[in-house]
mmCIF file of C-alpha atoms in Angstrom:
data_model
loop_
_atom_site.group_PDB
_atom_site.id
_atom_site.type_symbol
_atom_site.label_atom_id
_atom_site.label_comp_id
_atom_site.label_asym_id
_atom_site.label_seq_id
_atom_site.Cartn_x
_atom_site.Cartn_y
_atom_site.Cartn_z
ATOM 1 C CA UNK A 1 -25.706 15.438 -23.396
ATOM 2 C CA UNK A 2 -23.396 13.232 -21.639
ATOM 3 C CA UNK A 3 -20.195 15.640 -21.795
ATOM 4 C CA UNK A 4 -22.534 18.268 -20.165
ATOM 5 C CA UNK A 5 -24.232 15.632 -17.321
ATOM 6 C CA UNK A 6 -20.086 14.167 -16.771
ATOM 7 C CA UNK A 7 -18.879 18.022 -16.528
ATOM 8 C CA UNK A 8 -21.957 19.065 -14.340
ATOM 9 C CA UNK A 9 -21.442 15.973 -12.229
ATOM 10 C CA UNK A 10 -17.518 17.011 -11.459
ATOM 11 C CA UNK A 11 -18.903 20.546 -10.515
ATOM 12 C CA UNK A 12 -21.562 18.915 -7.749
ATOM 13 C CA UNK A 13 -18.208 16.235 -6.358
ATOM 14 C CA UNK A 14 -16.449 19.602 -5.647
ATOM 15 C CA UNK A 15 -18.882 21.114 -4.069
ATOM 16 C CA UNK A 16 -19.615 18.230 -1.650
ATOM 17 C CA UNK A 17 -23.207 17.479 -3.216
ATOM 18 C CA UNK A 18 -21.668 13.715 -4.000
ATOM 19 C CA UNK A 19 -25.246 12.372 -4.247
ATOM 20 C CA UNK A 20 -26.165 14.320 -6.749
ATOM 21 C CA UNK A 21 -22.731 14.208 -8.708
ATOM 22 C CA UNK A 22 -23.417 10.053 -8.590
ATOM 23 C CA UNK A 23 -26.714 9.962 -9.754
ATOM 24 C CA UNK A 24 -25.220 11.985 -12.945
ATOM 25 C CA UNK A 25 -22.656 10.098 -13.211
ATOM 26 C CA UNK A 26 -24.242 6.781 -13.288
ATOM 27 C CA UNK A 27 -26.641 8.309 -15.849
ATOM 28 C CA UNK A 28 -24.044 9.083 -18.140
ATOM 29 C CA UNK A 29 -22.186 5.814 -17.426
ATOM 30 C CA UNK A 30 -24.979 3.693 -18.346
ATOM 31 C CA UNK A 31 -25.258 5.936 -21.827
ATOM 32 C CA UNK A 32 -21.827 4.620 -22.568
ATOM 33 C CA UNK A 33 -19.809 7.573 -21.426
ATOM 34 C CA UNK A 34 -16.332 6.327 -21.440
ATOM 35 C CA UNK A 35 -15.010 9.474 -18.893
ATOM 36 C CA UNK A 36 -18.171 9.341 -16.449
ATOM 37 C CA UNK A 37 -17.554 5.448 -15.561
ATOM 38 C CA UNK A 38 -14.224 5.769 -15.102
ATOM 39 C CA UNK A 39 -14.980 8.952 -12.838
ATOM 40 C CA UNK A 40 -17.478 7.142 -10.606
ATOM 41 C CA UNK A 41 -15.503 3.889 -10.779
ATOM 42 C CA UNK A 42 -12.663 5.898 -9.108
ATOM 43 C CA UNK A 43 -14.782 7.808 -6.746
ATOM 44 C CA UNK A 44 -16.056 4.084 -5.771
ATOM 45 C CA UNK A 45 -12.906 2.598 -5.123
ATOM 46 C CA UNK A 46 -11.643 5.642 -3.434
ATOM 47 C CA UNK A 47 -14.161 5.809 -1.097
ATOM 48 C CA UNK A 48 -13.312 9.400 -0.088
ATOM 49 C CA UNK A 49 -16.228 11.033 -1.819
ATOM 50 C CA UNK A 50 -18.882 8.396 -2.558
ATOM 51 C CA UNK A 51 -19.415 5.184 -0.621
ATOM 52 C CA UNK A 52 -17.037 2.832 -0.706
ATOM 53 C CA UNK A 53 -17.525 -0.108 -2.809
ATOM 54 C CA UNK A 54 -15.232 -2.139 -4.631
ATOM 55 C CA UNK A 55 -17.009 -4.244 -6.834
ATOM 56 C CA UNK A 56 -19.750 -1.944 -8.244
ATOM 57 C CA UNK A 57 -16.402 0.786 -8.520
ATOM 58 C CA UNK A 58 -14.488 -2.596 -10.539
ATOM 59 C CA UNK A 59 -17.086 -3.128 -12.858
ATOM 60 C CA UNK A 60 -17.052 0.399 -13.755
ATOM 61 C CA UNK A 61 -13.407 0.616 -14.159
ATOM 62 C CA UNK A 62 -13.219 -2.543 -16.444
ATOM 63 C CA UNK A 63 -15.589 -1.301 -18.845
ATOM 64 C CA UNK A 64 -13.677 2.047 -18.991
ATOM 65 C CA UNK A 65 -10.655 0.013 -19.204
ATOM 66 C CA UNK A 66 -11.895 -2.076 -22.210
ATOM 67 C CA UNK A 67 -12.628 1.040 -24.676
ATOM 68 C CA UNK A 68 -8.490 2.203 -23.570
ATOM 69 C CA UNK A 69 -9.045 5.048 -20.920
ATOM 70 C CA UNK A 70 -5.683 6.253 -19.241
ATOM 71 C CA UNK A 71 -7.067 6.043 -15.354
ATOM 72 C CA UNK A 72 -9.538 3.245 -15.441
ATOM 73 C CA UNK A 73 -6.678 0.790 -17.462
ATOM 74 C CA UNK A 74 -3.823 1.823 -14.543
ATOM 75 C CA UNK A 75 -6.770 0.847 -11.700
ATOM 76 C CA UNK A 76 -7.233 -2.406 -13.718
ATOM 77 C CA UNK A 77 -3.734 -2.967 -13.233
ATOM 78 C CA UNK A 78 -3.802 -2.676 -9.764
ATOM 79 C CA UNK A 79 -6.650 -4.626 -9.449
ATOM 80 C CA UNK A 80 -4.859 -7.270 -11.093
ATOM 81 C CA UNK A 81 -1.878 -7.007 -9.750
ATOM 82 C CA UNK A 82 -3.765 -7.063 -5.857
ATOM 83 C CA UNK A 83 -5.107 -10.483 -6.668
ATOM 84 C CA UNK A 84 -8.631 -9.417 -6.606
ATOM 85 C CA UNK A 85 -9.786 -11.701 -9.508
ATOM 86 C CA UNK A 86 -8.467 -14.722 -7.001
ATOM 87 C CA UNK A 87 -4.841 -14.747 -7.168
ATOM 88 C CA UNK A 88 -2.124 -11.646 -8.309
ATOM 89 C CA UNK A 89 -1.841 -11.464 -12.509
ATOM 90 C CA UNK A 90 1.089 -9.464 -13.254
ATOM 91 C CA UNK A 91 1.278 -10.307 -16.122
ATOM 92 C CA UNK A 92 -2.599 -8.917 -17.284
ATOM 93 C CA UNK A 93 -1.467 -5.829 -14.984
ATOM 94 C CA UNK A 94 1.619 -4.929 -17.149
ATOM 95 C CA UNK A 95 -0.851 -5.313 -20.186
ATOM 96 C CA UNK A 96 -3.477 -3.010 -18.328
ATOM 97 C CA UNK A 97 -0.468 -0.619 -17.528
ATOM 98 C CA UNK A 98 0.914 -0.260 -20.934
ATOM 99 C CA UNK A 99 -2.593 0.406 -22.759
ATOM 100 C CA UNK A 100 -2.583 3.329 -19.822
ATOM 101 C CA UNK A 101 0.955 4.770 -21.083
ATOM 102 C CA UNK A 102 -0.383 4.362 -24.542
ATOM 103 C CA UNK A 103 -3.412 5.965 -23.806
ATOM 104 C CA UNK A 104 -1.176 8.749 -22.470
ATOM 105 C CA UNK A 105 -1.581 8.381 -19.088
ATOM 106 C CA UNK A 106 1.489 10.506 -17.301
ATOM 107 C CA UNK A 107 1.309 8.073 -13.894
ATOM 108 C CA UNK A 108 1.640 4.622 -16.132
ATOM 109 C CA UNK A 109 4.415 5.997 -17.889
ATOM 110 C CA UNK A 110 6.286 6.979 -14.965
ATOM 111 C CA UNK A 111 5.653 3.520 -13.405
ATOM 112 C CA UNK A 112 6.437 1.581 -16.586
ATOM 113 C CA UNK A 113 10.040 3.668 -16.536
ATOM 114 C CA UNK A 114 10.651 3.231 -13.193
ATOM 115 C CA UNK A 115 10.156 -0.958 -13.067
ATOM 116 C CA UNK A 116 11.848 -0.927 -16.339
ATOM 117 C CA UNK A 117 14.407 0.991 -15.640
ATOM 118 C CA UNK A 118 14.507 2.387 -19.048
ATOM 119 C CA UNK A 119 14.689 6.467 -17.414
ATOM 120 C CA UNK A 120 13.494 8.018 -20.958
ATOM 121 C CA UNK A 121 12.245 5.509 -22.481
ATOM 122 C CA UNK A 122 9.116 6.138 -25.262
ATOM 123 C CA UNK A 123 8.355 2.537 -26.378
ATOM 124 C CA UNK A 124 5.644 1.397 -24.140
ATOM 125 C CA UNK A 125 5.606 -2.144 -25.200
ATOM 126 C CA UNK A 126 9.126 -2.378 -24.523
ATOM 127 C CA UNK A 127 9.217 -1.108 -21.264
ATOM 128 C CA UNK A 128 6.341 -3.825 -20.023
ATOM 129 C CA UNK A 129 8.362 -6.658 -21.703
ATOM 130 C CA UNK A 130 11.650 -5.608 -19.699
ATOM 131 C CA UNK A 131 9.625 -5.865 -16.294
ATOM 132 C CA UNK A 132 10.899 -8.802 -14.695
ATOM 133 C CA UNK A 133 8.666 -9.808 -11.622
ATOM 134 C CA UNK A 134 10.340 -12.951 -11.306
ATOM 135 C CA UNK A 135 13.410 -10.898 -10.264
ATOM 136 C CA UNK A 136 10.888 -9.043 -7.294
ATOM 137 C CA UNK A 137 11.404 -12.382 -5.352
ATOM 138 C CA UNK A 138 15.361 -12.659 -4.915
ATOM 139 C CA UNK A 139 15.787 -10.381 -2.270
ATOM 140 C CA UNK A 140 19.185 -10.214 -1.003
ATOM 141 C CA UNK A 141 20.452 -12.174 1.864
ATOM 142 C CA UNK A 142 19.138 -11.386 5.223
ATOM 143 C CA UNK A 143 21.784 -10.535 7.954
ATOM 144 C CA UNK A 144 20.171 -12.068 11.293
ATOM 145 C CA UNK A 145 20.244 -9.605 14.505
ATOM 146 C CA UNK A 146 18.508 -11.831 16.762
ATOM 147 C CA UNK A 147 17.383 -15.732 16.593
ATOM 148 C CA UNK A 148 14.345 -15.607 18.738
ATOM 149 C CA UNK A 149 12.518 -13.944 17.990
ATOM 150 C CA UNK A 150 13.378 -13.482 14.595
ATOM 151 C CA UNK A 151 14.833 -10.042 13.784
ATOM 152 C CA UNK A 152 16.790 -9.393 10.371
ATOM 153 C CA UNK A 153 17.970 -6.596 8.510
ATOM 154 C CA UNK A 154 18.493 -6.577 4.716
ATOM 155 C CA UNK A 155 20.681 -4.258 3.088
ATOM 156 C CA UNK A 156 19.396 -3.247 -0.274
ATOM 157 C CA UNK A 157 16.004 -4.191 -0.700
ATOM 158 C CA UNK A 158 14.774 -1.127 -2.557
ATOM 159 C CA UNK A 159 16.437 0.915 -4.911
ATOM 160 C CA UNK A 160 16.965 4.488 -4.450
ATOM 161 C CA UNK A 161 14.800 5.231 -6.968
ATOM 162 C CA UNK A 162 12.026 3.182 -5.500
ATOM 163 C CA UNK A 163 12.901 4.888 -2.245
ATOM 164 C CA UNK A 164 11.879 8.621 -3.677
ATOM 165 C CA UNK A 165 9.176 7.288 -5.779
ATOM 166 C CA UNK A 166 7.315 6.327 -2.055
ATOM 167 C CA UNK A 167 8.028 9.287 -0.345
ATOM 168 C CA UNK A 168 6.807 11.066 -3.435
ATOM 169 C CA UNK A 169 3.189 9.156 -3.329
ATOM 170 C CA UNK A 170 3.224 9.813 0.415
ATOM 171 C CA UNK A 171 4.051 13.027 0.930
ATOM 172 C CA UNK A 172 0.641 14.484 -0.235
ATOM 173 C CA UNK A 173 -1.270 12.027 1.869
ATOM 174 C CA UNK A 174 0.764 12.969 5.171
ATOM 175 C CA UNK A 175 -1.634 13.309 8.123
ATOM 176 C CA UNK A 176 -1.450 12.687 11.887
ATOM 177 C CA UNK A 177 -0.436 9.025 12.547
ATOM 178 C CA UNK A 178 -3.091 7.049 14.593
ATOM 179 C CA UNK A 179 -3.118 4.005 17.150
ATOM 180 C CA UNK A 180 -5.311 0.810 17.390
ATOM 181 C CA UNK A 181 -7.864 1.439 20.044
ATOM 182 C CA UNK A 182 -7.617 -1.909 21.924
ATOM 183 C CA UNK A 183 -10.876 -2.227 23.297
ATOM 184 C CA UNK A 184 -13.512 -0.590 20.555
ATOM 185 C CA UNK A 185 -11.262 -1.541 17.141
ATOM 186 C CA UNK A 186 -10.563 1.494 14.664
ATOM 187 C CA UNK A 187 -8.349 4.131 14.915
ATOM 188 C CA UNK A 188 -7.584 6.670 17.253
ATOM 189 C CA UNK A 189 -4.920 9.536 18.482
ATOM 190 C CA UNK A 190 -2.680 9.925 20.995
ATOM 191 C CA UNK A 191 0.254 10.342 22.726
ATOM 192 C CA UNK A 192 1.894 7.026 22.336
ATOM 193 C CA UNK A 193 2.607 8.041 18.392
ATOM 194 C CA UNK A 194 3.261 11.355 17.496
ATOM 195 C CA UNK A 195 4.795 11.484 14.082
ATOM 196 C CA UNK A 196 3.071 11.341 10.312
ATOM 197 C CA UNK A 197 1.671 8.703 8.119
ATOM 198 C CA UNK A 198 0.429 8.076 4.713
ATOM 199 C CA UNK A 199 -1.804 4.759 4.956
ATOM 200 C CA UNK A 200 -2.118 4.029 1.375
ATOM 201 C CA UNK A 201 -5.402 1.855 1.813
ATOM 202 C CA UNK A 202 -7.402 2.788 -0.778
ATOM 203 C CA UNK A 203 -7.151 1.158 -4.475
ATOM 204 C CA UNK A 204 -6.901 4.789 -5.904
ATOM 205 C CA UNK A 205 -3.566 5.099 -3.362
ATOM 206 C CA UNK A 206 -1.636 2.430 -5.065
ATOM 207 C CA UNK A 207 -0.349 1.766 -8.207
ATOM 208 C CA UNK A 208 1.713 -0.941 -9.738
ATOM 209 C CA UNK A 209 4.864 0.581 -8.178
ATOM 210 C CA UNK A 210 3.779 0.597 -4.621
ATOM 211 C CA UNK A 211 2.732 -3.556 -5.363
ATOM 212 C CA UNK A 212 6.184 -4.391 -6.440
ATOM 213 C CA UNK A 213 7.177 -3.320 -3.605
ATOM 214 C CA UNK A 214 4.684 -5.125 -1.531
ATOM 215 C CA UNK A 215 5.480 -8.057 -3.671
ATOM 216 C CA UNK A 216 9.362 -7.983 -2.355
ATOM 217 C CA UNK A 217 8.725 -7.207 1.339
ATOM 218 C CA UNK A 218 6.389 -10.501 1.212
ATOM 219 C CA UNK A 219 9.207 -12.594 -0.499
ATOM 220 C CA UNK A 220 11.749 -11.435 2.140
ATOM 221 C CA UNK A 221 9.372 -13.223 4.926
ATOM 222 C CA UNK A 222 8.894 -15.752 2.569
ATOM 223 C CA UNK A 223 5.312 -15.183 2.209
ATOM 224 C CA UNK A 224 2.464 -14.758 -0.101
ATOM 225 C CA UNK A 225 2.414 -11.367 -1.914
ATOM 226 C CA UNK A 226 -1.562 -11.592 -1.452
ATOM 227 C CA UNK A 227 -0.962 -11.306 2.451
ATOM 228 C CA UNK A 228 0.580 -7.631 3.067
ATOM 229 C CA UNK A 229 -1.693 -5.043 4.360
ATOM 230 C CA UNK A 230 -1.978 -1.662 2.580
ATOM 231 C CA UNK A 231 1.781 0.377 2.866
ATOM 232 C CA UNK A 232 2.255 3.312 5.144
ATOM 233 C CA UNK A 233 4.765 6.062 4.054
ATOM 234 C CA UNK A 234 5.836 6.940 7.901
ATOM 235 C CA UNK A 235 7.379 10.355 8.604
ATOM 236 C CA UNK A 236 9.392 11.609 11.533
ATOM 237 C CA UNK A 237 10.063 15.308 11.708
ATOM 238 C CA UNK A 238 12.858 16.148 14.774
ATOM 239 C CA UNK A 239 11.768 15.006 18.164
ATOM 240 C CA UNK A 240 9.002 13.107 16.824
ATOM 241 C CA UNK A 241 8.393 9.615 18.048
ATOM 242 C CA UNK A 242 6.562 6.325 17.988
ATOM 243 C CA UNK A 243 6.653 5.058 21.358
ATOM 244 C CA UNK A 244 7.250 1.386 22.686
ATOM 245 C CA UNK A 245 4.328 -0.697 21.035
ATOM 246 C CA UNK A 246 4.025 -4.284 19.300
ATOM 247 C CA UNK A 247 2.431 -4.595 15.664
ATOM 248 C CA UNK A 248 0.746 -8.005 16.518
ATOM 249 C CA UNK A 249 -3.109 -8.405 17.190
ATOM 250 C CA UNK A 250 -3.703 -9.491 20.800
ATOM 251 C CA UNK A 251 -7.228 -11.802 20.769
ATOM 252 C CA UNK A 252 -7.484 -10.694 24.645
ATOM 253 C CA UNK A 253 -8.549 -6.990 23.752
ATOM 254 C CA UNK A 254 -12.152 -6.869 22.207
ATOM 255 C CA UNK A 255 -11.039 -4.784 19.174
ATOM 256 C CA UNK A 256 -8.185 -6.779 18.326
ATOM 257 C CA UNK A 257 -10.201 -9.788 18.394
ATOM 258 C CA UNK A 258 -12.911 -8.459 16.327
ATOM 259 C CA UNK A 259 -9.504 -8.172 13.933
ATOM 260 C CA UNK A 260 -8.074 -11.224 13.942
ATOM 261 C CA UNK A 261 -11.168 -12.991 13.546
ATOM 262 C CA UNK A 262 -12.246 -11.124 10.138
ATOM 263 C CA UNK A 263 -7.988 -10.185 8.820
ATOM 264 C CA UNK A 264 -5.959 -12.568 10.712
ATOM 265 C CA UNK A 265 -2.917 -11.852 12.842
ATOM 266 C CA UNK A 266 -0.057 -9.411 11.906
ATOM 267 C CA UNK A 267 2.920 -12.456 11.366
ATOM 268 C CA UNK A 268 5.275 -10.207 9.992
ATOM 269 C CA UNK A 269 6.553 -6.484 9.736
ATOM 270 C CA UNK A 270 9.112 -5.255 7.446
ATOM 271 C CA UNK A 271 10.436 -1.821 7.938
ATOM 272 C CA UNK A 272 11.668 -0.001 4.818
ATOM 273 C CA UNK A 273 14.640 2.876 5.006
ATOM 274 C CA UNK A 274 13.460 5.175 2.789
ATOM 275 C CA UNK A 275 16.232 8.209 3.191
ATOM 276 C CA UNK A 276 19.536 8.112 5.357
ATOM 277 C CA UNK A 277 20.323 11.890 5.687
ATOM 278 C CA UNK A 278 19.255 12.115 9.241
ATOM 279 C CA UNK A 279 21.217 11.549 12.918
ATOM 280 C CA UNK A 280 18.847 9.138 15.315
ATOM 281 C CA UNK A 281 15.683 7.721 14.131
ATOM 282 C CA UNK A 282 16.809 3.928 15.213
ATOM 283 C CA UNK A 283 14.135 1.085 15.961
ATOM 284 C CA UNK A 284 14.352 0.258 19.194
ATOM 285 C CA UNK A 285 13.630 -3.453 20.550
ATOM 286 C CA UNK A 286 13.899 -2.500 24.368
ATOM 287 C CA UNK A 287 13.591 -6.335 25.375
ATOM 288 C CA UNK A 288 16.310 -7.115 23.503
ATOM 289 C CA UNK A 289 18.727 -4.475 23.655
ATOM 290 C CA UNK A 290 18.582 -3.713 20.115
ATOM 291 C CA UNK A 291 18.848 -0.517 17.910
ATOM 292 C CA UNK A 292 19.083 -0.501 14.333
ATOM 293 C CA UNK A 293 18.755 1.981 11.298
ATOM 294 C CA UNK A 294 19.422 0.835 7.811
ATOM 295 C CA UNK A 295 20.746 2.687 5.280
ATOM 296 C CA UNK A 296 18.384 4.150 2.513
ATOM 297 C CA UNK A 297 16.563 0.867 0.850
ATOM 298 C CA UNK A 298 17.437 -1.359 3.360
ATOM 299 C CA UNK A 299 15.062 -3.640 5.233
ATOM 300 C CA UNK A 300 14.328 -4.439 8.683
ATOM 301 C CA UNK A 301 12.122 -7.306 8.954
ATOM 302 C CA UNK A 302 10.906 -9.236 12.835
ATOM 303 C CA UNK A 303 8.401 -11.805 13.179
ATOM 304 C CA UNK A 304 5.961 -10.526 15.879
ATOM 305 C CA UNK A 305 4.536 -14.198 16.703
ATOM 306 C CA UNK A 306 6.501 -17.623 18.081
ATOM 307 C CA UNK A 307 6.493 -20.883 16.955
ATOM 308 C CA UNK A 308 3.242 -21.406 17.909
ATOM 309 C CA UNK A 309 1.860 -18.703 16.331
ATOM 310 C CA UNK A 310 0.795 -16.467 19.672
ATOM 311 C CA UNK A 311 2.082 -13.054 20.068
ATOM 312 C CA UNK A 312 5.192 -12.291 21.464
ATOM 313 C CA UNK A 313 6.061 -9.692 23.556
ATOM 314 C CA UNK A 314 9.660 -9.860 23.144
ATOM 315 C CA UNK A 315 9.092 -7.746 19.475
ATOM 316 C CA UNK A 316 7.845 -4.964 21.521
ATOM 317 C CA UNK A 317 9.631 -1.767 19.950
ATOM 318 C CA UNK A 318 10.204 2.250 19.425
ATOM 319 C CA UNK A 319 10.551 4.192 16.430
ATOM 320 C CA UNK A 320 13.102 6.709 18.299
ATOM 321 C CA UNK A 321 12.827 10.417 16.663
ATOM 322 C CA UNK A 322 15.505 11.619 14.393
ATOM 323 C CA UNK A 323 18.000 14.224 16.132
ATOM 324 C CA UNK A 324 18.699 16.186 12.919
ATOM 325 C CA UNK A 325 17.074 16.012 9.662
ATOM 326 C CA UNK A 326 13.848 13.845 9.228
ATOM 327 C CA UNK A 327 12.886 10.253 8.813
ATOM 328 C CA UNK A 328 10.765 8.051 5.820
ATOM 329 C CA UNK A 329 9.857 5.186 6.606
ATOM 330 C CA UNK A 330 7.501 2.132 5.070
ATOM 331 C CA UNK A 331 6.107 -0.092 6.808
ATOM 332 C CA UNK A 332 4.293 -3.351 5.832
ATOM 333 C CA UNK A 333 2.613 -5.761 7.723
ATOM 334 C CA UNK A 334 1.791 -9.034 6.375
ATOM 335 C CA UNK A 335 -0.921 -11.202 8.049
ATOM 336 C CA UNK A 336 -1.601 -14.804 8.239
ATOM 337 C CA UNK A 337 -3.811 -15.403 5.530
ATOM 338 C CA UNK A 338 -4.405 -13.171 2.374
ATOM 339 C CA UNK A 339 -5.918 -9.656 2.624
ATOM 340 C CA UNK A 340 -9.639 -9.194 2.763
ATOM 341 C CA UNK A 341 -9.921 -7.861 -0.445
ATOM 342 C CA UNK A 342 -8.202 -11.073 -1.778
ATOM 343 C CA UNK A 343 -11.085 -12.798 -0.261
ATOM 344 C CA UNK A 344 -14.214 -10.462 -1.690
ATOM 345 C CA UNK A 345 -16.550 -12.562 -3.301
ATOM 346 C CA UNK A 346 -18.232 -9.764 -4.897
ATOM 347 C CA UNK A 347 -15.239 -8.318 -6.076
ATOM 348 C CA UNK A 348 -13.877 -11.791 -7.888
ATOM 349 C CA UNK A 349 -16.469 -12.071 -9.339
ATOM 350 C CA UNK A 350 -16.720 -8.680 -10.726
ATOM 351 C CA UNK A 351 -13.099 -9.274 -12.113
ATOM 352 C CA UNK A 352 -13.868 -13.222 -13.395
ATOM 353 C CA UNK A 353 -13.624 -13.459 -17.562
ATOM 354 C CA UNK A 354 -11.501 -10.418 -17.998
#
């Protein structure tokens, strides 16, 4: 009965009847079907189809997780690995993603492969023991383009291979790139930005990859992995732009204020060169007369506060378009304090005692 309800229930998602595909679901999730609460666990952590919510989704996933299924143990892992039980635990997440790759879940191989870097490897257990994490937080030496503020470039922060594996989880999620609306919060368009971008926000975007990388942007500004906001995969097509803007939260506009108060400010934005084959496509500080583009997997990291902590003008800057070819970015900002969902009651305590 439950294969049917689970089957029927994937029907009524597709066809937009998601109340209806929920209340099977849950039905056959509360039987003990292994497939429907890993399904609706998804679907709640997504937030795309069903309501978002994290913790009822993490429960869900968890008890998928314990009986081995592929999805539901690669979610645990990012869950993990996010520091939504209180504080990041790689090393639980590696054990979540190898029961995944075991399980024969195509994503958790590829992941465990490509933070290995065994290419081909088959030996799952292995491939999570050569992980190093540790190593995520040597990041090379920064090459300083400007004092104050603090502007720095680092040459070789991400592998190549890192490099395609982002625009790779992008690419699909490509959409019209959208602006802060200073005065009501949220998101908007216009025609100060008019290029592509692939906000990965939503647990069912990321992936233990896509945290390691997190995890090194943080170290190069020397601060908590906890405290980087969801990536964006940026694209730039030719004669597409992002035009002179700061990343910082201003407390004098209502909707940045509303911001700060609940996420904290925007200390720190690291730009990440994700291809090279392109003419143009510099960021532009125009208070500063600066212009840089790295090469592919090299860094570009400013500090969009001063000393004391208030925003600073002076990082005002461009994303210029590309003149031939296209341009990947990722960009990361990291705030003040730890990420919300770092600081979810209801989702720690979902995640305490597993």
């Amino acid at each position: 009965m439950t294969d049917a309800q689970y089957q029927t229930a994937l029907t009524l998602l597709t066809e937009g009847r998601a109340a209806e595909g929920a209340r099977l679901l849950s039905q056959a999730a509360s039987a003990g079907h292994v497939a429907s609460m890993s399904q609706l666990g998804g679907q709640l952590l997504s937030g795309r189809v069903l309501a978002f919510d994290a913790a009822a989704g993490a429960r869900l996933i968890l008890r998928a997780a314990e009986h081995g299924e592929g999805f539901a143990c690669a979610m645990a892992a990012v869950l993990f690995a996010r520091g939504c039980s209180g504080r990041p635990d790689w090393p639980r997440a590696l054990d979540y993603l190898q029961r995944a790759a075991e399980a024969g879940f195509q994503p958790a191989r590829a992941q465990l492969r490509l933070l290995s870097g065994y290419r081909h490897g088959i030996d799952w257990k292995k491939l999570r023991r050569a992980i190093d994490v540790a190593a995520w937080g040597k990041v090379p030496a920064p090459i300083t383009l400007s004092q104050d503020p603090l502007v720095q470039a680092a040459p070789g922060l991400l592998s190549a291979e890192l490099c395609d594996a982002l625009v790779a989880r992008g690419q699909p999620l490509l959409r019209a790139a959208r602006i802060y609306d200073e005065q009501k919060g949220g998101n908007t368009t216009g025609d100060l930005r008019r290029h592509s971008s692939a906000p990965l926000f939503r647990y069912t975007d990321m992936d233990l990859v896509t945290e390691a990388v997190a995890h090194r942007a943080c170290a190069l500004a020397g601060m908590p992995a906890a405290n980087a906001e969801a990536l964006q995969v940026l694209n730039y097509q030719v004669g597409e732009y992002f035009a002179p803007h700061a990343d910082f939260l201003s407390p004098e506009f209502e909707g940045h204020a509303a911001t700060l108060r609940n996420n904290g400010q925007r200390v720190f934005t690291v730009l990440i060169y994700l291809n090279d084959d392109l003419e143009g496509g510099e960021t532009e500080f125009l208070r500063l007369g600066l212009r840089h583009r790295g090469k592919k997997g090299d860094a570009l990291m400013f500090r969009n506060v001063d000393a004391l902590g208030q925003p600073d003008p002076r990082t005002q800057h461009a994303g210029l378009p590309p003149t031939q070819g296209e341009k990947w970015l990722l960009s990361v900002w990291i705030l003040d304090r730890a990420t919300p969902d770092n600081r979810d009651p209801a989702l720690m305590a979902a995640m305490v005692g597993r």
